[in-house]
Coordinates of C-alpha atoms in Angstrom, one line a residue:
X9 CA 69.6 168.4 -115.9
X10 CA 68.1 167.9 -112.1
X11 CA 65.4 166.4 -113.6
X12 CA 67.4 163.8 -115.6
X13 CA 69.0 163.0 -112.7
X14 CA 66.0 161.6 -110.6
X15 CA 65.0 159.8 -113.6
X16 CA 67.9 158.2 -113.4
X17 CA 68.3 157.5 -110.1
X18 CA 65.0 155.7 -109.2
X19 CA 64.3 154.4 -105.9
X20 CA 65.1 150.6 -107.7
X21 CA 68.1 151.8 -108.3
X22 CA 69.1 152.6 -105.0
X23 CA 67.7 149.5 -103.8
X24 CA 69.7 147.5 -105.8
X25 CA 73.2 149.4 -105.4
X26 CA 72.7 149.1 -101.8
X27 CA 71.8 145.3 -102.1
X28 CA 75.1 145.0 -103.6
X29 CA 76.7 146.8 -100.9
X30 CA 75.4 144.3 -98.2
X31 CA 76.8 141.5 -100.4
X32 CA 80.3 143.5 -100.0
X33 CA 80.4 143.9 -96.2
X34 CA 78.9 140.3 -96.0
X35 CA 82.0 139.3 -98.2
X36 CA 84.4 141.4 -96.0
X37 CA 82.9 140.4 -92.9
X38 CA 82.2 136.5 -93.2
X39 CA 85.8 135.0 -94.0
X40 CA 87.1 137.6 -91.0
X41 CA 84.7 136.7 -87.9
X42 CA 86.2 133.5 -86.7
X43 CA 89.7 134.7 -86.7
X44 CA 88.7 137.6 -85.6
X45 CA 87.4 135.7 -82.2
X46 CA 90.5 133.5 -82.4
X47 CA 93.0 135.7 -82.9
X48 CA 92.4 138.6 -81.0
X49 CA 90.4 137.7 -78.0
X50 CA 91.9 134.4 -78.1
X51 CA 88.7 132.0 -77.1
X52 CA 88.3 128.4 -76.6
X53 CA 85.9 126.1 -78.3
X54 CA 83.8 126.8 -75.2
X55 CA 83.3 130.3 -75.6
X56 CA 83.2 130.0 -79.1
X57 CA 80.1 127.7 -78.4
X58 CA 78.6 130.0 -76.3
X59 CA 79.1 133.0 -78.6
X60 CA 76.5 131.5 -80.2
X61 CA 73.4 132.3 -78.1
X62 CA 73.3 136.4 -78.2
X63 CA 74.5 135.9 -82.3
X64 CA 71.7 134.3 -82.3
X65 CA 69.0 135.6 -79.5
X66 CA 67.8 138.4 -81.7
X67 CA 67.0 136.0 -84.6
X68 CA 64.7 134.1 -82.3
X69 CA 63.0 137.3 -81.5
X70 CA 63.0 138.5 -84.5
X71 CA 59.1 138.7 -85.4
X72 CA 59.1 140.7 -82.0
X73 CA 61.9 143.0 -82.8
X74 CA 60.0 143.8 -86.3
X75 CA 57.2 144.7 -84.4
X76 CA 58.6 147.2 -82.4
X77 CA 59.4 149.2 -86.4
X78 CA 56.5 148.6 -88.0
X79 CA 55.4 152.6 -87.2
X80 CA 58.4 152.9 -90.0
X81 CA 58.2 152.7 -93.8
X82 CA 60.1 149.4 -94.7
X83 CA 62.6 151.3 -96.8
X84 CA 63.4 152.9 -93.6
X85 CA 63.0 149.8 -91.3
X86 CA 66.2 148.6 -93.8
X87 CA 68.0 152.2 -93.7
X88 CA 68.2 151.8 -89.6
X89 CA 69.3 148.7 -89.6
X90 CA 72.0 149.1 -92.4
X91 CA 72.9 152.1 -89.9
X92 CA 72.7 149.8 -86.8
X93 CA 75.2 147.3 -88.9
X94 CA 77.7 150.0 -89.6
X95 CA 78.0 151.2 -86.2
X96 CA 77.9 147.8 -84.9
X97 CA 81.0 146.6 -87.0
X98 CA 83.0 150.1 -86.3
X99 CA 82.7 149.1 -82.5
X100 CA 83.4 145.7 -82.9
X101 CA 86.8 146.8 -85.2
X102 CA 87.9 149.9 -83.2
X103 CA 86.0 149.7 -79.9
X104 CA 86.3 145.9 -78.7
X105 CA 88.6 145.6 -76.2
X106 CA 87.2 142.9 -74.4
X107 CA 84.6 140.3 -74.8
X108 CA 81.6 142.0 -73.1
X109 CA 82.0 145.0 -75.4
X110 CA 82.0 141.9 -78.2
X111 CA 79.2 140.9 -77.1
X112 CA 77.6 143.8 -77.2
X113 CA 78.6 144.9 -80.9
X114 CA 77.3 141.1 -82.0
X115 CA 73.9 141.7 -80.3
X116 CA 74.1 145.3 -82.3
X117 CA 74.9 143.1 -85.8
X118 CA 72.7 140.5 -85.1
X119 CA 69.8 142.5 -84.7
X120 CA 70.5 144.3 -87.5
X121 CA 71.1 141.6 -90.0
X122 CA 68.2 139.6 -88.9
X123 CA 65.1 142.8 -89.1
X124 CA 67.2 143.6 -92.5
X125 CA 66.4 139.8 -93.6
X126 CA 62.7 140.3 -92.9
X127 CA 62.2 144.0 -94.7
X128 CA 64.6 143.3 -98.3
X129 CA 62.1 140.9 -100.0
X130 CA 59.1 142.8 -99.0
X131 CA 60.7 146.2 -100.3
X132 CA 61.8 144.2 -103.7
X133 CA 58.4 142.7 -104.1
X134 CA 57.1 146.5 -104.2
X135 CA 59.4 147.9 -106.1
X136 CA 58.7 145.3 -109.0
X137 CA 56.8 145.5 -112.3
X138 CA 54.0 143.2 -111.8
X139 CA 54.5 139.8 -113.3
X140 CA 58.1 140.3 -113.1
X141 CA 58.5 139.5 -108.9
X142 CA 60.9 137.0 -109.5
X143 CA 62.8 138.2 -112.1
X144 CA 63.6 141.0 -109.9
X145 CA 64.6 139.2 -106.8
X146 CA 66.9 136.4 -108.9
X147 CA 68.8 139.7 -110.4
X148 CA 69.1 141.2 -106.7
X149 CA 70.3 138.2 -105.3
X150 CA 72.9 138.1 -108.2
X151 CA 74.2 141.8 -107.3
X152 CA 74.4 140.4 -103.4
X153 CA 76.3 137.6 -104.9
X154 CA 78.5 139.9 -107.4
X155 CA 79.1 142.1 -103.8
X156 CA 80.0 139.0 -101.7
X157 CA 82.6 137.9 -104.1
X158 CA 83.9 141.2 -104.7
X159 CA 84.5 142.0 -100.7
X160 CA 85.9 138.2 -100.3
X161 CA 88.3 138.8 -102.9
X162 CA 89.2 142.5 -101.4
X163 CA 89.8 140.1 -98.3
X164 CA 92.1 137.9 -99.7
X165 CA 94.4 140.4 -101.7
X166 CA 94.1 142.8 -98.9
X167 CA 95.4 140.1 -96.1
X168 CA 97.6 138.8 -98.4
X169 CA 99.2 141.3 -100.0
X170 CA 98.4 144.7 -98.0
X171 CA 98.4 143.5 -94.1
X172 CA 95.0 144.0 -93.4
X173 CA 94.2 144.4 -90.2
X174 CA 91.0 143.4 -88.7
X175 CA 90.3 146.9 -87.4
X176 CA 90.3 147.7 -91.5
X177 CA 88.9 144.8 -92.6
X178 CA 85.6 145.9 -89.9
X179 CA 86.1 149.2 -90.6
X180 CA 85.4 148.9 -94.7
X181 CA 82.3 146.8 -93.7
X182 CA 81.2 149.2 -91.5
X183 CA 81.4 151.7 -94.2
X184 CA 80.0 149.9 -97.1
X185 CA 76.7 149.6 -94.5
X186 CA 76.7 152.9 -93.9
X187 CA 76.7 153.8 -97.7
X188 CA 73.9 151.3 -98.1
X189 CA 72.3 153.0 -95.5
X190 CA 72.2 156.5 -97.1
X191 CA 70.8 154.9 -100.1
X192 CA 68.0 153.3 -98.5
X193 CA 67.4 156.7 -96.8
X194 CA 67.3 158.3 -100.4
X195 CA 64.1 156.2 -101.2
X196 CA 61.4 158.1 -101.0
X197 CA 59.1 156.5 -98.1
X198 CA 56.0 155.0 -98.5
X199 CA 53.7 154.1 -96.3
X200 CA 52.6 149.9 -96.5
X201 CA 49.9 147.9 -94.8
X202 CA 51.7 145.4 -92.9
X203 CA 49.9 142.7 -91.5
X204 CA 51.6 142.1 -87.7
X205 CA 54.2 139.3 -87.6
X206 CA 52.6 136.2 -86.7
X207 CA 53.7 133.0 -85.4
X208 CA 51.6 129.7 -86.5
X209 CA 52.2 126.3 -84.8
X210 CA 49.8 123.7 -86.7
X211 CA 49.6 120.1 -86.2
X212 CA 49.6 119.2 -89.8
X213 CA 53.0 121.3 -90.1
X214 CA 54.9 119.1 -87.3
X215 CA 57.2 117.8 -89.7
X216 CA 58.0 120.9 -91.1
X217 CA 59.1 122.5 -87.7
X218 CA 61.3 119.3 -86.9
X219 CA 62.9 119.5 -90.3
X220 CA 63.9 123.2 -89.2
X221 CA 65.2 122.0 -85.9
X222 CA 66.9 119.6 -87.3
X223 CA 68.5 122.2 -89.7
X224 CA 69.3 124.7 -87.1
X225 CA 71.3 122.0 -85.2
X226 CA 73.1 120.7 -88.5
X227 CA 73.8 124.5 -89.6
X228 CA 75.3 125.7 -86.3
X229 CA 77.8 122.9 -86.1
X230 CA 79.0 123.9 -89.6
X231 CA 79.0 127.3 -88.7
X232 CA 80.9 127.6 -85.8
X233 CA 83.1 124.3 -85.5
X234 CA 84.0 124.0 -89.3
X235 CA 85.9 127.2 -89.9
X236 CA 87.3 126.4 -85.5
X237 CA 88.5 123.0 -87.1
X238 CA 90.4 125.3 -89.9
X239 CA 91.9 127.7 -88.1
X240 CA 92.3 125.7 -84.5
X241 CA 93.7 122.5 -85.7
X242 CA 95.0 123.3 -89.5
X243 CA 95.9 127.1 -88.5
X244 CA 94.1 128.4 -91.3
X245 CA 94.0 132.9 -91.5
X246 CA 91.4 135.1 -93.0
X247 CA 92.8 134.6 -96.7
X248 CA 92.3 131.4 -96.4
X249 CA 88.3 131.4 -96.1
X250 CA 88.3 134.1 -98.4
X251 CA 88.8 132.0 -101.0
X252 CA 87.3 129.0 -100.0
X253 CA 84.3 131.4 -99.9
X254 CA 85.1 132.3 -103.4
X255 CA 85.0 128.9 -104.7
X256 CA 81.7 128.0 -103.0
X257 CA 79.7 131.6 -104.5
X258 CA 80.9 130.6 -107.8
X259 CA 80.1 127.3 -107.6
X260 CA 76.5 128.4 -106.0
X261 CA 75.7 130.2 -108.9
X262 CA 75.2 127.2 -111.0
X263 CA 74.6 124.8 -108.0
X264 CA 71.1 127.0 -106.8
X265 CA 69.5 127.0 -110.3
X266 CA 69.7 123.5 -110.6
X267 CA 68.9 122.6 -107.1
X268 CA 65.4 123.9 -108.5
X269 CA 65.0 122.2 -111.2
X270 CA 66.2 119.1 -109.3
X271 CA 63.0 119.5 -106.4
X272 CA 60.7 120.7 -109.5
X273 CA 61.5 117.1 -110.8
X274 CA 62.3 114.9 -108.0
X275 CA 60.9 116.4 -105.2
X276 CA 61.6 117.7 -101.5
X277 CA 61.3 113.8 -100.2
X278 CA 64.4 113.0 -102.7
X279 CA 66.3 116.3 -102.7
X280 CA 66.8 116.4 -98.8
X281 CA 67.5 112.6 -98.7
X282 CA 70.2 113.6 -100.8
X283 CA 71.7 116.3 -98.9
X284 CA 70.9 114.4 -95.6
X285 CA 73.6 111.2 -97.0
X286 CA 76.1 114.2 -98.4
X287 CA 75.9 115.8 -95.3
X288 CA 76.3 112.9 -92.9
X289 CA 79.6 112.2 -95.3
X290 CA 80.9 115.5 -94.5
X291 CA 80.3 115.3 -91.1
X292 CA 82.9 111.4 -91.4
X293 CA 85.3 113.2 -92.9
X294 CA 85.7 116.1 -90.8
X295 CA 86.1 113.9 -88.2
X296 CA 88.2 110.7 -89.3
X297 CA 90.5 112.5 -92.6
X298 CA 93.2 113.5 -89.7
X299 CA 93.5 110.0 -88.8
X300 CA 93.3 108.3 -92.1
X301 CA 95.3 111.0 -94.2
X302 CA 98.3 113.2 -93.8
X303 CA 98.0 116.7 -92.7
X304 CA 98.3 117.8 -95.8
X305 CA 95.7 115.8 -97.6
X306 CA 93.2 116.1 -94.5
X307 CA 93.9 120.0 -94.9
X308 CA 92.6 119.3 -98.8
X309 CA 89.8 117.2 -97.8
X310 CA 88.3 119.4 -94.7
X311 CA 88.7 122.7 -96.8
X312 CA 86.5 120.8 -99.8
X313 CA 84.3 119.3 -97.4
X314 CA 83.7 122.9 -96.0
X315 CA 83.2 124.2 -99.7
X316 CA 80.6 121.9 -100.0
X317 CA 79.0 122.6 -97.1
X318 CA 78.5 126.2 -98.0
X319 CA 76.7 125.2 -101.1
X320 CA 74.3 122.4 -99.8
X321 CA 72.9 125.1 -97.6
X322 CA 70.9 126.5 -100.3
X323 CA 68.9 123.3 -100.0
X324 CA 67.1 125.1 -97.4
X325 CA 64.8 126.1 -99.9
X326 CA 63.4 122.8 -100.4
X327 CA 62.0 122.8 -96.7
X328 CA 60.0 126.3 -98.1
X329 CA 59.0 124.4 -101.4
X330 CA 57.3 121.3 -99.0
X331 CA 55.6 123.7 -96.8
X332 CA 54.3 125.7 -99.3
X333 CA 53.0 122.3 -100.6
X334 CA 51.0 121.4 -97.9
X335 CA 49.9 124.7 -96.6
X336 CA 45.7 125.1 -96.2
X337 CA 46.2 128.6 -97.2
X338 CA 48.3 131.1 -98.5
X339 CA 47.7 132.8 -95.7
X340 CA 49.5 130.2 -93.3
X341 CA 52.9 130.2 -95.6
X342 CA 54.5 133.1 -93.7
X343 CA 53.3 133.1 -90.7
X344 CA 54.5 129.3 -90.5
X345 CA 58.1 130.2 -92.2
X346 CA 58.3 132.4 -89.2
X347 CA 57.5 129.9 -86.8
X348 CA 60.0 127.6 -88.4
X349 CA 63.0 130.4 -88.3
X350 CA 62.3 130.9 -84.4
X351 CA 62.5 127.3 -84.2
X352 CA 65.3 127.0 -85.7
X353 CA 67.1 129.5 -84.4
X354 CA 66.0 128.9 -80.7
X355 CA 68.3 125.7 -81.4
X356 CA 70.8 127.4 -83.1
X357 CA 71.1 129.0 -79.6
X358 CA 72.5 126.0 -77.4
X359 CA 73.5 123.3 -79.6
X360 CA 77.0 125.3 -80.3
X361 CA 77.2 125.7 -76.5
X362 CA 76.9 121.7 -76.1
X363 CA 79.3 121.4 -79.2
X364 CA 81.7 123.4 -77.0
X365 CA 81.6 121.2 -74.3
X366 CA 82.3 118.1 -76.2
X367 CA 85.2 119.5 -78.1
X368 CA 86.5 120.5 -74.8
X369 CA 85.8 117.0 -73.6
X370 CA 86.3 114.6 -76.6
X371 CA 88.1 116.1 -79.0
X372 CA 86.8 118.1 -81.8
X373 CA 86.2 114.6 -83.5
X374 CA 82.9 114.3 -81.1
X375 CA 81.2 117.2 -82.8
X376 CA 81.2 115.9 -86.4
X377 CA 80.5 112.2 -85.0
X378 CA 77.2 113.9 -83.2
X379 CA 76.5 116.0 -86.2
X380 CA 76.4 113.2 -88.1
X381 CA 74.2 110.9 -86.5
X382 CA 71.7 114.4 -86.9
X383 CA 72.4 113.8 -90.6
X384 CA 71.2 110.0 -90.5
X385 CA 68.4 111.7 -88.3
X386 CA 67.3 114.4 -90.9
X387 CA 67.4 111.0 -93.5
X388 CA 64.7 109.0 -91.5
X389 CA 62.7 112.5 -90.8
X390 CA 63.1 112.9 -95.0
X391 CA 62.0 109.7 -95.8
X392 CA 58.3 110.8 -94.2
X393 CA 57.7 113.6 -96.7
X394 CA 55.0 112.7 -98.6
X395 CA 56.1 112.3 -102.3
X396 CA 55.2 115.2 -104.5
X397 CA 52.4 115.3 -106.5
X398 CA 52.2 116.8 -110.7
X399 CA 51.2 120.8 -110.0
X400 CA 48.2 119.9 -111.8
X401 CA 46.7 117.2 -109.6
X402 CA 47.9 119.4 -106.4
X403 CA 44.9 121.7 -107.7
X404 CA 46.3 125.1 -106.9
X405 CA 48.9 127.6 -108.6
X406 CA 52.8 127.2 -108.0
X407 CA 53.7 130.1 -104.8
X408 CA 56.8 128.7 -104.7
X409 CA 59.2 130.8 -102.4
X410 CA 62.8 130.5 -104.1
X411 CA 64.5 130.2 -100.9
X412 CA 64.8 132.1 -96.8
X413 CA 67.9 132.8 -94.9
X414 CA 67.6 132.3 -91.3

């Protein structure tokens, strides 16, 4: 009988239960954060700005913050900082009573989150059949999403219906990381050659880098303002970004695999063109539907422009696809997709600061008008991608990286 039982539960198993676990405190926590902020410690469009820089400090040192576990199995790399998470989001429900200690339990989160990023695919790609990589990592990203919709919808009936607090609504995330936790623990560890986290910062790669700049700048706006416009000026709660985060996970589950096929077939030049003219729309509505529509149908038109906001950032695999494109070697691809996270996230860490400021000054208005002359900026940085060439003429084998989160 004991035996059965560890056949049964194999160490890919508990990788993928505790994938879907993430996907349920990410669910829980996501829709909850800006409130949160707003609600209980009652912040400003300044400070939410400035929030931004620790959220986002241990991203930027991220390749350094791996470093400092690499003594660790990765299955246990991902079991401390599942553990990290949990503790993290306990203090930040139950032991918060100010915004230092906030900070503090974001630092804790962030750090956690970001190593977590870096170890999951390298802990999937072992624990596949070879040949079947991808396979794998497209049915553990579907259990994330299955978790993420499941903790978003816990949200909204729980808000709505049960009075959730946010001390609960913490509290169950917290938990659900802890469980993962246990579960990565329960993987038998293994000891990996890890090559050490590198940097690369190429020439030939310039336009790659800006494109993540770019990015970083375009995604913090959306990040921290869009949801501010929601609940600052339309006085949306927490239920109310549950289900607008419903909507957009559904909606990504068909939107990502045709976003593939679409830069298979058009290419990157084409595919962020696209997203750099819907983007730069979004950015004109959020700022002008108050003044051209009624509450009521500005409410509607914000809350869809937000849905699609959420989706389009999937097209941040495309920037992966180019680079992968152009790379000398394999051996520059990750080292260079690190290079472009810290990048990216180094301006992730003072453009919401600046955003602040001109909200404070202008009007919230300002922030979308800025954001999108970055769209018509990402356009003209687009339009210099080379077009793509047929696989065949390129002369080497398709290591296409389905897509990073940063």
């Amino acid at each position: 009988m004991e035996s059965n039982r560890k056949t049964l539960i194999t160490p890919l198993l508990l990788f993928a239960a505790a994938s879907c676990l993430w996907g349920l405190y990410a669910g829980l926590y996501d829709p909850s954060f800006n409130n949160y902020l707003s609600q209980v410690h009652n912040i400003d469009e300044v400070a939410r700005g400035a929030l931004e820089f620790p959220r986002e400090l241990p991203g930027f040192l991220c390749a350094f913050i791996f470093s400092l576990f690499m003594f660790l199995a990765d299955t246990r790399i991902a079991a401390l900082m599942s553990l990290l998470l949990a503790l993290s989001l306990w203090g930040q429900g139950f032991l918060a009573p100010n915004m230092s200690m906030v900070v503090l339990w974001m630092l804790m989160w962030s750090t956690g989150a970001h190593v977590y990023m870096v170890v999951k695919s390298s802990i999937a790609l072992r624990l596949a059949d070879k040949g079947r990589e991808g396979k794998l990592m497209g049915d553990l990203g579907a259990l994330e999403a299955l978790g993420l919709l499941l903790g978003m919808t816990l949200v909204y009936f729980g808000v709505s219906y049960a009075n959730f607090s946010f001390p609960v609504i913490f509290g169950l995330a917290g938990t659900f990381t802890f469980i993962a936790a246990l579960l990565l623990y329960g993987i038998k560890a293994e000891r990996v050659s890890k090559a050490k986290p590198k940097l690369l910062l190429k020439r030939k790669y310039g336009l790659f880098y800006l494109i993540n700049m770019i990015f970083g700048a375009r995604k913090q706006v959306f990040l921290t303002f869009a949801p501010w416009v929601l609940i600052k000026i339309f006085h949306c709660g927490v239920e109310s970004f549950a289900l607008l985060g419903i909507i957009a996970t559904l909606i990504g589950l068909v939107f990502r695999p045709l976003l593939g096929r679409a830069i298979d077939a058009w290419g990157e030049r084409k595919v962020l063109s696209i997203d750099a003219i819907l983007v730069t729309s979004l950015c004109i509505l959020y700022a002008f539907a108050q003044d051209i529509f009624s509450d009521s149908i500005a409410l509607i038109i914000i809350m869809s422009c937000f849905v699609a906001d959420q989706v389009l950032f999937a097209i941040t695999m495309a920037r992966v696809t180019y680079l992968n494109r152009i790379v000398d070697s394999s051996a520059d691809l990750a080292p260079s997709i690190s290079m472009g996270i810290t990048l990216d996230h180094g301006v992730s860490m003072t453009v919401p600061f600046l955003g602040g400021l001109l909200w404070a000054g202008l009007g919230y208005q300002a922030v979308f008008i800025a954001a999108g002359i970055l769209g018509l900026l990402s356009l003209v940085v687009a339009r210099f991608i080379p077009p793509s060439e047929p696989q065949e003429e390129q002369g080497k084998p398709d290591g296409r990286v389905s897509d990073i989160h940063s």
